[in-house]
C-alpha positions as a Markdown table, in Angstrom:
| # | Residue | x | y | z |
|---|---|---|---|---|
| 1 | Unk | 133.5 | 29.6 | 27.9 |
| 2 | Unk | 132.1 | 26.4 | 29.5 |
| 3 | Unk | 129.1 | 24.5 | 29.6 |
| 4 | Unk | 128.3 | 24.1 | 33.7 |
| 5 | Unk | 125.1 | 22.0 | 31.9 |
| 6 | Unk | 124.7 | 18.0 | 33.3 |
| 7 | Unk | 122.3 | 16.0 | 32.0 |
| 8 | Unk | 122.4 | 12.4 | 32.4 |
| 9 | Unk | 119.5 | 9.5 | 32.5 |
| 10 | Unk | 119.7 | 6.6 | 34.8 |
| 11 | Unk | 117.9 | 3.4 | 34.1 |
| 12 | Unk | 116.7 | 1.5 | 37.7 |
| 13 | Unk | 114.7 | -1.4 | 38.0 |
| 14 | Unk | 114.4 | -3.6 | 40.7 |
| 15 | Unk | 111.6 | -5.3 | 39.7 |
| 16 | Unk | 111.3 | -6.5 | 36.4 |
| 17 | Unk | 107.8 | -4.4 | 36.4 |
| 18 | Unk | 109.3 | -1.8 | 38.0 |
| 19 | Unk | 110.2 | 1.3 | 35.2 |
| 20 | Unk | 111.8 | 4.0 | 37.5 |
| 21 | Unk | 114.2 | 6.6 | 35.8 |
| 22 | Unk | 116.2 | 9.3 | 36.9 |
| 23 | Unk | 116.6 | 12.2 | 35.1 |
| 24 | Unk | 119.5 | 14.6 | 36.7 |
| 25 | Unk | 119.9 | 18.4 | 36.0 |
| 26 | Unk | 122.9 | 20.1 | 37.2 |
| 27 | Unk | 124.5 | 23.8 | 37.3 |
| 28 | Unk | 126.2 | 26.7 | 38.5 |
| 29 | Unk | 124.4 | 28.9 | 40.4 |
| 30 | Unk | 124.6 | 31.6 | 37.4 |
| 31 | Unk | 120.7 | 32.8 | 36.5 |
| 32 | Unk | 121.7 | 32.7 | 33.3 |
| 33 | Unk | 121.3 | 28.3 | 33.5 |
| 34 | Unk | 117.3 | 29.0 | 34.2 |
| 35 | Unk | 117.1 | 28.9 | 30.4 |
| 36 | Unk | 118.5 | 25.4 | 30.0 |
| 37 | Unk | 115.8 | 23.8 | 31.8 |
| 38 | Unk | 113.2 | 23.6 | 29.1 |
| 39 | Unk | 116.1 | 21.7 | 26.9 |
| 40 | Unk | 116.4 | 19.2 | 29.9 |
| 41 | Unk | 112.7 | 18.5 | 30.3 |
| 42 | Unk | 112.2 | 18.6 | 26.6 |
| 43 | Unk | 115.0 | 16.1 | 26.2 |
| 44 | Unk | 113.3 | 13.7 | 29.2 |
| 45 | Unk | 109.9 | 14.6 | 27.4 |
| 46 | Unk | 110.8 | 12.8 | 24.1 |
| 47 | Unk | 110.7 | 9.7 | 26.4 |
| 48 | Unk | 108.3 | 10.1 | 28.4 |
| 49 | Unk | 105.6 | 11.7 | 26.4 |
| 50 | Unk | 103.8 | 14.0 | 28.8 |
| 51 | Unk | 100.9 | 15.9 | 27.3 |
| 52 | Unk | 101.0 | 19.5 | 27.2 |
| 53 | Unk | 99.4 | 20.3 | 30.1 |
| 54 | Unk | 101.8 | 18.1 | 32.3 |
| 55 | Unk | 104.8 | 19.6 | 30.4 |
| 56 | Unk | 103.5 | 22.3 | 31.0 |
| 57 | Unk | 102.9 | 22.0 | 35.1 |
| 58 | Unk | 106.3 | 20.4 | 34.9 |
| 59 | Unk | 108.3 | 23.5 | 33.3 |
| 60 | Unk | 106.5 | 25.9 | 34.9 |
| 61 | Unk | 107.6 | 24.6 | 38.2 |
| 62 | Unk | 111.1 | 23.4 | 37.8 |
| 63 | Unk | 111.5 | 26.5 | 36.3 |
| 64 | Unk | 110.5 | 28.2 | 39.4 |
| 65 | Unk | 112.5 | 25.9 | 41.6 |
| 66 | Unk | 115.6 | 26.4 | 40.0 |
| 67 | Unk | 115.7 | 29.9 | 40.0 |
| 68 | Unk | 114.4 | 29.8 | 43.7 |
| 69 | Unk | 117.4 | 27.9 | 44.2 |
| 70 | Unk | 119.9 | 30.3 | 42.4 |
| 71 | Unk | 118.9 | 33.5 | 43.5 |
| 72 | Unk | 117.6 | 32.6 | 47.1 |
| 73 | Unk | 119.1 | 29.9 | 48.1 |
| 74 | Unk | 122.3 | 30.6 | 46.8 |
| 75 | Unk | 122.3 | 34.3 | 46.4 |
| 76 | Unk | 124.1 | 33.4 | 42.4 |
| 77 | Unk | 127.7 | 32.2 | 43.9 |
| 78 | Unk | 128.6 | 30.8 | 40.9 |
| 79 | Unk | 130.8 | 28.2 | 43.3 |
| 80 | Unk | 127.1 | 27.0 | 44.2 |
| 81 | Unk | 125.7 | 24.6 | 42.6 |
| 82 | Unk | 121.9 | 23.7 | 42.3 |
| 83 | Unk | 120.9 | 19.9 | 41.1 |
| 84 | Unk | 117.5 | 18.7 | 40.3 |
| 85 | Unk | 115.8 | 15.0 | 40.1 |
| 86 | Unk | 113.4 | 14.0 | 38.0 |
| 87 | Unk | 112.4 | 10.3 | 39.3 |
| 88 | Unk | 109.3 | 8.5 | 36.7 |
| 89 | Unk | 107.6 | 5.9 | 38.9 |
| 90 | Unk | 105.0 | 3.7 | 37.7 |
| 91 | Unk | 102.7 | 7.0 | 38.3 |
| 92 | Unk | 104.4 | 9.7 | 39.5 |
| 93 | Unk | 107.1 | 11.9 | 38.3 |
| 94 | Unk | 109.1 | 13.2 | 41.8 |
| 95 | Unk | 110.9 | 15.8 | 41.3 |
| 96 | Unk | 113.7 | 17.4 | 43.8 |
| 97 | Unk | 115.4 | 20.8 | 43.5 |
| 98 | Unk | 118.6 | 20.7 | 45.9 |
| 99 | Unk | 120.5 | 24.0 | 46.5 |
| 100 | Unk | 123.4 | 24.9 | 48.7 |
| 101 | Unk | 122.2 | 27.8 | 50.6 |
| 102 | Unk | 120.5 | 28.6 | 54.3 |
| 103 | Unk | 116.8 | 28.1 | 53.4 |
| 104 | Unk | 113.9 | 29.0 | 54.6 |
| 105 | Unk | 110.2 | 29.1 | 56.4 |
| 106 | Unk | 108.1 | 28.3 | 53.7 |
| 107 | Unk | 105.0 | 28.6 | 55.7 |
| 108 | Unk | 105.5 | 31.9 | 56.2 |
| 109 | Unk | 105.8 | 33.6 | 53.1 |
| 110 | Unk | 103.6 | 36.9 | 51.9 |
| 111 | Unk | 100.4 | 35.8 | 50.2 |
| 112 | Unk | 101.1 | 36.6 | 46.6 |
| 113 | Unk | 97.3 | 37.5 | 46.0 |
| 114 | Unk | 96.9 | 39.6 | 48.6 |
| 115 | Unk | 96.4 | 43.5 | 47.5 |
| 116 | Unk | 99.7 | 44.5 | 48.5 |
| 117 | Unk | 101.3 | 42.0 | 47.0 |
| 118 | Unk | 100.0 | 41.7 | 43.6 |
| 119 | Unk | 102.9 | 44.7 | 41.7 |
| 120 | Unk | 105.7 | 43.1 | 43.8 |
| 121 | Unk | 108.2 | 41.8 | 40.8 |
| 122 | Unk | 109.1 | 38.5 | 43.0 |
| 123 | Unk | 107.1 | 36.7 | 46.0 |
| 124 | Unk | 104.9 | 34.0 | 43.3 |
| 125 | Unk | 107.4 | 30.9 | 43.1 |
| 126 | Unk | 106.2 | 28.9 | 45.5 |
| 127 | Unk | 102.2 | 29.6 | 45.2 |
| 128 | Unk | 102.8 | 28.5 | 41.6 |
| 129 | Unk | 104.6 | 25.4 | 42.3 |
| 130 | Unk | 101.9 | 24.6 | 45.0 |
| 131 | Unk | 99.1 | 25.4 | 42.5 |
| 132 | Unk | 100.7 | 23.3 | 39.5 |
| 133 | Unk | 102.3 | 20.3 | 41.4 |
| 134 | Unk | 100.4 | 17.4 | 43.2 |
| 135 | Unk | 102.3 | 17.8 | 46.4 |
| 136 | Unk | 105.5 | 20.3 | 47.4 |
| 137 | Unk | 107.6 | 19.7 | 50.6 |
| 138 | Unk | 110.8 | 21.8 | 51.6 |
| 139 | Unk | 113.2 | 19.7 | 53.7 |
| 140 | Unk | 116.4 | 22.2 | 55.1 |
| 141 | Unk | 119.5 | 19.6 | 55.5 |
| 142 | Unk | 123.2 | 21.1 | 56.9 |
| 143 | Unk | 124.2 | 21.2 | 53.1 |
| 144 | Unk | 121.0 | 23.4 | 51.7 |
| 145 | Unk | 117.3 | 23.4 | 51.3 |
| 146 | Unk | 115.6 | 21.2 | 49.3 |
| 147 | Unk | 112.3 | 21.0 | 47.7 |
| 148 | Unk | 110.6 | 17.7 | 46.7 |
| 149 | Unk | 107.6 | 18.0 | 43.9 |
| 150 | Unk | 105.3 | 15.5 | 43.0 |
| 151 | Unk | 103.0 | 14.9 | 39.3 |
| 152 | Unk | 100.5 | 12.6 | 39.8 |
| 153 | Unk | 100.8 | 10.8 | 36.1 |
| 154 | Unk | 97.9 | 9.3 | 34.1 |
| 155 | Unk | 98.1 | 5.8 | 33.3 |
């Protein structure tokens, strides 16, 4: 069996000030890849030392994104793929959740809290990411729907 799993980290400085680094998760659109997520962020974690309630923002959310991305966007075709960004600025960590599928409204979604919502199994992605991240913005492109998330970092 083989690994769909890409992680890579890009050093990018155009300023000698200037610390930017991409962090690039990549796989199938299988739900079985959600679980390799926390060994990606972990892995980007040991540089840049995020305390645990950032990690834990952070996880929490990608977490949410990518699976967003595999079962929504891409409805698990396995000859999908989903890729996410992690970009560290001098502030900010931006993250970006790109998947191949249709998209859609995310203004329009059920409220998760209200009283008919609160037994559905599903429906509590995107209030979570909202909740945890700094900012969240959907962008639909011809090639799939992404979602941009921003951490405000600490210096």
């Amino acid at each position: 069996m083989q690994k769909h799993l890409k992680m890579s980290v890009k050093k990018s400085g155009r300023k000698k000030n200037n610390s930017r680094r991409d962090y690039i998760f990549a796989c199938n659109s299988d739900p079985k890849e959600v679980r390799n997520i926390e060994l990606f962020l972990n892995k980007m974690n040991a540089s840049l030392r995020l305390d645990d309630g950032a990690m834990y923002r952070l996880l929490l959310s990608c977490t949410e994104a990518v699976n967003n991305a595999i079962l929504h966007g891409n409805h698990s075709d396995p000859s999908k793929s989903v890729r996410m960004r992690c970009v560290v600025q001098k502030n900010s960590l931006v993250v970006t959740v790109k998947d191949e599928g249709k998209g859609f409204d995310a203004d329009h979604l059920a409220d998760p809290l209200a009283k008919e919502n609160l037994l559905k199994e599903s429906g509590r992605g995107v209030f979570l990411m909202r909740s945890l991240m700094d900012e969240v913005k959907y962008t639909q492109a011809k090639t799939g729907l992404t979602v941009r998330m921003k951490l405000n970092l600490v210096p």
